Tab-separated table of C-alpha atoms and ligand atoms in Angstrom:
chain	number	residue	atom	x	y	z
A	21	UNK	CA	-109.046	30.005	36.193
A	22	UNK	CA	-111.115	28.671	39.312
A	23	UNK	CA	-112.800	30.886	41.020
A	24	UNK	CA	-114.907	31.081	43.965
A	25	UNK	CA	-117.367	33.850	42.780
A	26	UNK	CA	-119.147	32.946	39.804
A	27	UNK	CA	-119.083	34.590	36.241
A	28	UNK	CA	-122.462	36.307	35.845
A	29	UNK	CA	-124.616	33.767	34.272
A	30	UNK	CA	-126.343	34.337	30.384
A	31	UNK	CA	-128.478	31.554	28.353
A	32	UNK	CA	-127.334	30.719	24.661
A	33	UNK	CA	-130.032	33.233	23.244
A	34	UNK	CA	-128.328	36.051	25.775
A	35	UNK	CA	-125.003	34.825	23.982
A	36	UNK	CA	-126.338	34.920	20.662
A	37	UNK	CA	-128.342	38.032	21.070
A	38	UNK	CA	-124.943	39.802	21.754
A	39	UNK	CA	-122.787	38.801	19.396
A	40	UNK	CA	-125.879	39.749	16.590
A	41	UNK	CA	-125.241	43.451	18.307
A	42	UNK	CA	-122.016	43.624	18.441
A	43	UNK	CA	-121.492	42.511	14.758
A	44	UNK	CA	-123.440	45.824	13.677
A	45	UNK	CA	-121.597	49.197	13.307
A	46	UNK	CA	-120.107	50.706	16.487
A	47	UNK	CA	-119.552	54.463	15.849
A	48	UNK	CA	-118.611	57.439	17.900
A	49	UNK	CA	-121.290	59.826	17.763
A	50	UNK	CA	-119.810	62.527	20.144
A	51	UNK	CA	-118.802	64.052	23.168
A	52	UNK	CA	-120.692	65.985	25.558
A	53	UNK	CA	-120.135	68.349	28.081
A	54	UNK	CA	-123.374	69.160	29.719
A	55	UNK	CA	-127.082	67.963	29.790
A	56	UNK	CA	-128.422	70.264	26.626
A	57	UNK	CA	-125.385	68.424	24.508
A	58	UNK	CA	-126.700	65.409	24.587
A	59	UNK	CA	-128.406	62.988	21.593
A	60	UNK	CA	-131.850	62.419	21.956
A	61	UNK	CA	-133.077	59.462	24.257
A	62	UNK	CA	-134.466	57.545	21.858
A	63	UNK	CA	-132.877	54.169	22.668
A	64	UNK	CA	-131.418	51.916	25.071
A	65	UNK	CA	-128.765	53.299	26.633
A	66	UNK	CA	-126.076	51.885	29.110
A	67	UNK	CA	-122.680	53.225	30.347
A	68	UNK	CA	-119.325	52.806	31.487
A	69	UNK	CA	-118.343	54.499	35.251
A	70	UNK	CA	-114.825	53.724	36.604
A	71	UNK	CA	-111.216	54.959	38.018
A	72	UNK	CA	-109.105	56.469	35.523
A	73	UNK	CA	-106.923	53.180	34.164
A	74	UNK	CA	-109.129	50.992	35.731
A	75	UNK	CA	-109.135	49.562	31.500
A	76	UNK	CA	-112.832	51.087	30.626
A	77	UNK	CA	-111.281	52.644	26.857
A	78	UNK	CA	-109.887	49.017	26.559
A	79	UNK	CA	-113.400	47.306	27.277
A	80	UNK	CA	-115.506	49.405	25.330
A	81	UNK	CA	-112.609	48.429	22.209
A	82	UNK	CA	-112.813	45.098	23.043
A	83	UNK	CA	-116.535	44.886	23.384
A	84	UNK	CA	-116.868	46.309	20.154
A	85	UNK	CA	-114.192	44.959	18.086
A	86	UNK	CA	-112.805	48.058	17.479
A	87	UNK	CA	-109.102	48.906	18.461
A	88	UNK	CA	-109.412	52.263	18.338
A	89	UNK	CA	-112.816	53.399	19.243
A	90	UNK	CA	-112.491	54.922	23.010
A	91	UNK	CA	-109.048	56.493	23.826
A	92	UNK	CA	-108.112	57.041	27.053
A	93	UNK	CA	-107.716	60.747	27.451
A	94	UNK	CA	-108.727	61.097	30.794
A	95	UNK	CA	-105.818	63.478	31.358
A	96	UNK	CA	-106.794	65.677	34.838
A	97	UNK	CA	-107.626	69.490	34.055
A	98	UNK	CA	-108.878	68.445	30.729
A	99	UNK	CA	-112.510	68.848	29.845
A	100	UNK	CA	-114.060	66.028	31.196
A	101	UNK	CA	-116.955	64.723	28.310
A	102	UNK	CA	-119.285	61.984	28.329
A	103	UNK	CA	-118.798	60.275	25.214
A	104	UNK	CA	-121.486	58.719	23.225
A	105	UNK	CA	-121.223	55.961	20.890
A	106	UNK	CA	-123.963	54.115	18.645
A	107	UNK	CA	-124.280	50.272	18.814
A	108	UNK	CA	-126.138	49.617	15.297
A	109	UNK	CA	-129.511	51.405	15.790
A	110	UNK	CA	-130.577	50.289	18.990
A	111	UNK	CA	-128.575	51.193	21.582
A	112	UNK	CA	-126.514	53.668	22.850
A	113	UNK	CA	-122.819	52.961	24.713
A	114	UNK	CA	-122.092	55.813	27.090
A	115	UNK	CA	-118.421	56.312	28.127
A	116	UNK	CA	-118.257	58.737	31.369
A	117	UNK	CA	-115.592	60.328	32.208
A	118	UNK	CA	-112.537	58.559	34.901
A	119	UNK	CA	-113.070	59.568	37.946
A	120	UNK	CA	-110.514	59.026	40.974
A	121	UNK	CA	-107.725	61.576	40.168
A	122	UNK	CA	-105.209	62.191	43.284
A	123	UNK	CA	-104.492	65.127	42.069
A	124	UNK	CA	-107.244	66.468	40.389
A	125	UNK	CA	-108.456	70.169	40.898
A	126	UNK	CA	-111.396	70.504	43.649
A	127	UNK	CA	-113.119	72.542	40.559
A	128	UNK	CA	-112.634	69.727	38.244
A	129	UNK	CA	-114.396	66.730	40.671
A	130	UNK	CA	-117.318	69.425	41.611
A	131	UNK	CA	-117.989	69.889	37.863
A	132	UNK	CA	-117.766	66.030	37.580
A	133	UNK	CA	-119.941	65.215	40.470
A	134	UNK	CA	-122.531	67.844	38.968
A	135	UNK	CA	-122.309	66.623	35.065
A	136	UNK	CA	-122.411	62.998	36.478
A	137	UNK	CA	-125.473	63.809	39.032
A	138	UNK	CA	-128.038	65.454	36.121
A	139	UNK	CA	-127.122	62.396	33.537
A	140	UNK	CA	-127.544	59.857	36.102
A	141	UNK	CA	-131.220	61.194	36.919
A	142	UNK	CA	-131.988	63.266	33.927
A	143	UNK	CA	-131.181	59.995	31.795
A	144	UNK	CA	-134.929	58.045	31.325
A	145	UNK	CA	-133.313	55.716	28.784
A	146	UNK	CA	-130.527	55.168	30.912
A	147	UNK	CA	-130.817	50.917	31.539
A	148	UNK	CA	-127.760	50.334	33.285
A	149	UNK	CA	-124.487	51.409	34.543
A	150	UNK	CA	-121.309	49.091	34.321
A	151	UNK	CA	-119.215	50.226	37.433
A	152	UNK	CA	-115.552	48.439	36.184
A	153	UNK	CA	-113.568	47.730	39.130
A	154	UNK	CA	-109.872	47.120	38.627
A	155	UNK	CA	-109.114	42.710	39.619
A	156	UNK	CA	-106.061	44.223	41.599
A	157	UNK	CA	-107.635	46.350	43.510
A	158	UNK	CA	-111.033	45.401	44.082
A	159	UNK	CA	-113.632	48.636	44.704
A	160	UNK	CA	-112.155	51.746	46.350
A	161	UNK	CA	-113.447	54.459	48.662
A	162	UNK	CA	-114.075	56.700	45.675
A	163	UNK	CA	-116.008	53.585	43.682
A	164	UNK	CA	-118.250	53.314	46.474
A	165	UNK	CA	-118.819	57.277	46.485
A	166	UNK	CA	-120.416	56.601	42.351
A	167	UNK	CA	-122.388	53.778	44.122
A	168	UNK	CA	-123.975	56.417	46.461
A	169	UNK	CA	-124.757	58.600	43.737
A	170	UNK	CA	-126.316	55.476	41.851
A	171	UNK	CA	-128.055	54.429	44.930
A	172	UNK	CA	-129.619	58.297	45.011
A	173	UNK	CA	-130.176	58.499	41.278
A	174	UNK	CA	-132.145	55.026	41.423
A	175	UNK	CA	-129.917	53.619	38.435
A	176	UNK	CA	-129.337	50.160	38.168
A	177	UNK	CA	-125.295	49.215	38.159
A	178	UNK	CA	-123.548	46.195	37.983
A	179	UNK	CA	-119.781	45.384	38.809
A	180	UNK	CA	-117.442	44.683	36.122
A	181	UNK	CA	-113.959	43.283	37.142
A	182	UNK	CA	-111.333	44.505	34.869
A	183	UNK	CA	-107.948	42.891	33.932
A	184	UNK	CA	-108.648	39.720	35.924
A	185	UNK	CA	-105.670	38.574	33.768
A	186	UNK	CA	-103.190	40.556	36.295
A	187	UNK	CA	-103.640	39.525	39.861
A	188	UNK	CA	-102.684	36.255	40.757
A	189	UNK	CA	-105.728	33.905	42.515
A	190	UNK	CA	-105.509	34.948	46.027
A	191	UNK	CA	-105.638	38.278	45.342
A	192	UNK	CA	-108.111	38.383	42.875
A	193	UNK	CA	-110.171	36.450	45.642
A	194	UNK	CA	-109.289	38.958	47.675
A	195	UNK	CA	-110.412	41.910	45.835
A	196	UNK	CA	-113.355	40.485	43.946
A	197	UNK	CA	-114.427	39.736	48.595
A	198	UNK	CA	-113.927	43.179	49.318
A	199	UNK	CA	-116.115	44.460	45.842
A	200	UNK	CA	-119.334	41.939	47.008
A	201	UNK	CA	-118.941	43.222	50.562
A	202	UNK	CA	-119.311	46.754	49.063
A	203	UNK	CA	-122.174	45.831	46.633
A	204	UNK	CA	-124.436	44.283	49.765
A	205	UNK	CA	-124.065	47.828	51.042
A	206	UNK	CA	-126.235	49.233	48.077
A	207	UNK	CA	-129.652	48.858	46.852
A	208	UNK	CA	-129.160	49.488	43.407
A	209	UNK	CA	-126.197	47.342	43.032
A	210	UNK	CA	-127.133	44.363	40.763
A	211	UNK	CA	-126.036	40.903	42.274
A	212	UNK	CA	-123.940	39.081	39.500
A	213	UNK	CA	-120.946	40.633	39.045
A	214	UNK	CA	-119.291	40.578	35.467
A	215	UNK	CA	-115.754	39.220	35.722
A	216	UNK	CA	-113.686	40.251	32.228
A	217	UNK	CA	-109.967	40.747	30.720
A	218	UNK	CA	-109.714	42.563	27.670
A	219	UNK	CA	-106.475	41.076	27.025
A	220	UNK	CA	-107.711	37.324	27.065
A	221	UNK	CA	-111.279	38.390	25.750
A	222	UNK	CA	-112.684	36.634	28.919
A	223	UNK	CA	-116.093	37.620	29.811
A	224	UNK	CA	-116.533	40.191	26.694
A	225	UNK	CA	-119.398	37.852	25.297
A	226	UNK	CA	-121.458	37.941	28.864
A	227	UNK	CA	-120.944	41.462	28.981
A	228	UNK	CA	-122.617	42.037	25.608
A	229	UNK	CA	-124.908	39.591	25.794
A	230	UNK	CA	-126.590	41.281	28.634
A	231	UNK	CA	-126.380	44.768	27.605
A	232	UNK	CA	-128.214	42.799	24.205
A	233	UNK	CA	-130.786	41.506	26.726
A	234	UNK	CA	-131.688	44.195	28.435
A	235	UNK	CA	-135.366	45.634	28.268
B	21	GDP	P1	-109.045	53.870	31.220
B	21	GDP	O1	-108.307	55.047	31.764
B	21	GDP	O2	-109.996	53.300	32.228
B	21	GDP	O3	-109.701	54.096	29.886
B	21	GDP	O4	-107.952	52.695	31.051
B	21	GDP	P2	-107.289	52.086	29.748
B	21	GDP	O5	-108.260	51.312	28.939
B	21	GDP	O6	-106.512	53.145	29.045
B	21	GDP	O7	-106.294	51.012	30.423
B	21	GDP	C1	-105.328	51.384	31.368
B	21	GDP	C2	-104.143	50.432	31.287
B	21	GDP	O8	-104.548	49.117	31.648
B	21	GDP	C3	-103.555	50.311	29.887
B	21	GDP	O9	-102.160	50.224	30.006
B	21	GDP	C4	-104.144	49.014	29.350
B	21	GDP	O10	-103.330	48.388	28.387
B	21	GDP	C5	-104.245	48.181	30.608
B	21	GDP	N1	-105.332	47.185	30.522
B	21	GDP	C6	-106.623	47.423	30.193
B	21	GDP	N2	-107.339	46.275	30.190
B	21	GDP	C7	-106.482	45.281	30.509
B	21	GDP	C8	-106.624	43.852	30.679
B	21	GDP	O11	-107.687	43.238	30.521
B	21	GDP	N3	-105.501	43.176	31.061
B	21	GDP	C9	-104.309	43.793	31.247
B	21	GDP	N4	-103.273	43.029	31.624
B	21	GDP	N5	-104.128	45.116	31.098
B	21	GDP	C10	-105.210	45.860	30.734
């Protein structure tokens, strides 16, 4: 696939430091609710923010091997956890909750934005946030609202394309235009974007690699 925006970019040792991570154990450790739930910050921690079906339960499998490791049961009206997994003994993987329902209650996205809002700043091991943007699509109104909150929260995040596999060239062009138009607009918005399909295993071993690099 040729494309005009460049993969992010990782060195060998990035590469190699990654795979060495991802080899170790991958558990889920458990699912939280609010602030006083959560383990204790006492590692490296990154996370997962994106659109319900924008593919994040499929990532997180494919990034650790493990088929069935996050579900997707972002069902609306159902408690809404943040989901913690351990990555051998070093890091944790955080899987937040979809956001983006149509339909979802008013009293469902205010408990989100809330829940989201204290873990976002009440998070000190908190590295980075992986904002996955569906390759059809490119970033929506309500991806740019997370942004915002990121921008507020002074968290690091960096774009991760999902299912690049789907849209055909012109419209992945399209859409992956439209997401680095969206990132200028934000401070905390890393440059490189991450550009991935869990189907075809592209860009799984960039995406660990830098969550293995990250200090
Ligand atoms: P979540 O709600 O963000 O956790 O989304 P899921 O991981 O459940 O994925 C939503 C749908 O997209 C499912 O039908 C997946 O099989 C599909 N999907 C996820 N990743 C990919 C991908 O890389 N390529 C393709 N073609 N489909 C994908």
């Amino acid at each position: 696939m040729t494309l005009t925006f460049p993969q992010a970019q990782i060195d060998e040792d990035a590469r190699e430091a990654g795979r060495l991570l991802f080899a170790g154990e991958t558990d889920f450790l458990k699912g939280v609710v609010a602030m006083d739930g959560m383990p204790p910050a006492d590692r490296l921690e990154v996370c997962f923010a994106g659109r319900s079906n924008v593919g994040k339960s499929t990532l997180i499998n494919a990034l650790t091997g493990r088929k069935a490791l996050a579900r997707a049961s972002n069902t609306p009206g159902r408690t809404q956890e943040i989901n913690f997994f351990t990555c051998g003994d070093s890091h944790y993987l955080v899987d937040l909750p979809g956001y983006g329902f149509a339909k979802a209650p008013v009293r469902t996205v205010e408990k989100w934005q809330r829940l989201m809002k204290s873990y976002l700043s009440g998070r000190a091991t908190l590295r980075r946030v992986f904002v996955l943007i569906d390759g059809r699509h490119g970033a929506k109104d309500v991806d740019e609202e997370i942004m915002t909150l990121l921008d507020k929260s002074a968290v690091t995040f960096q774009a991760v394309i999902t299912k690049v596999d789907k849209p055909g060239a012109a419209e992945l062009e399209e859409s992956l235009q439209r997401t680095r138009a969206m990132l200028a607009r934000h401070p905390a918005a890393f440059p490189e974007i991450v550009i991935t399909s869990s189907d075809k295993g592209m860009g799984i071993d960039t995406l660990r690699g830098i969550i293995a690099t990250l200090d």
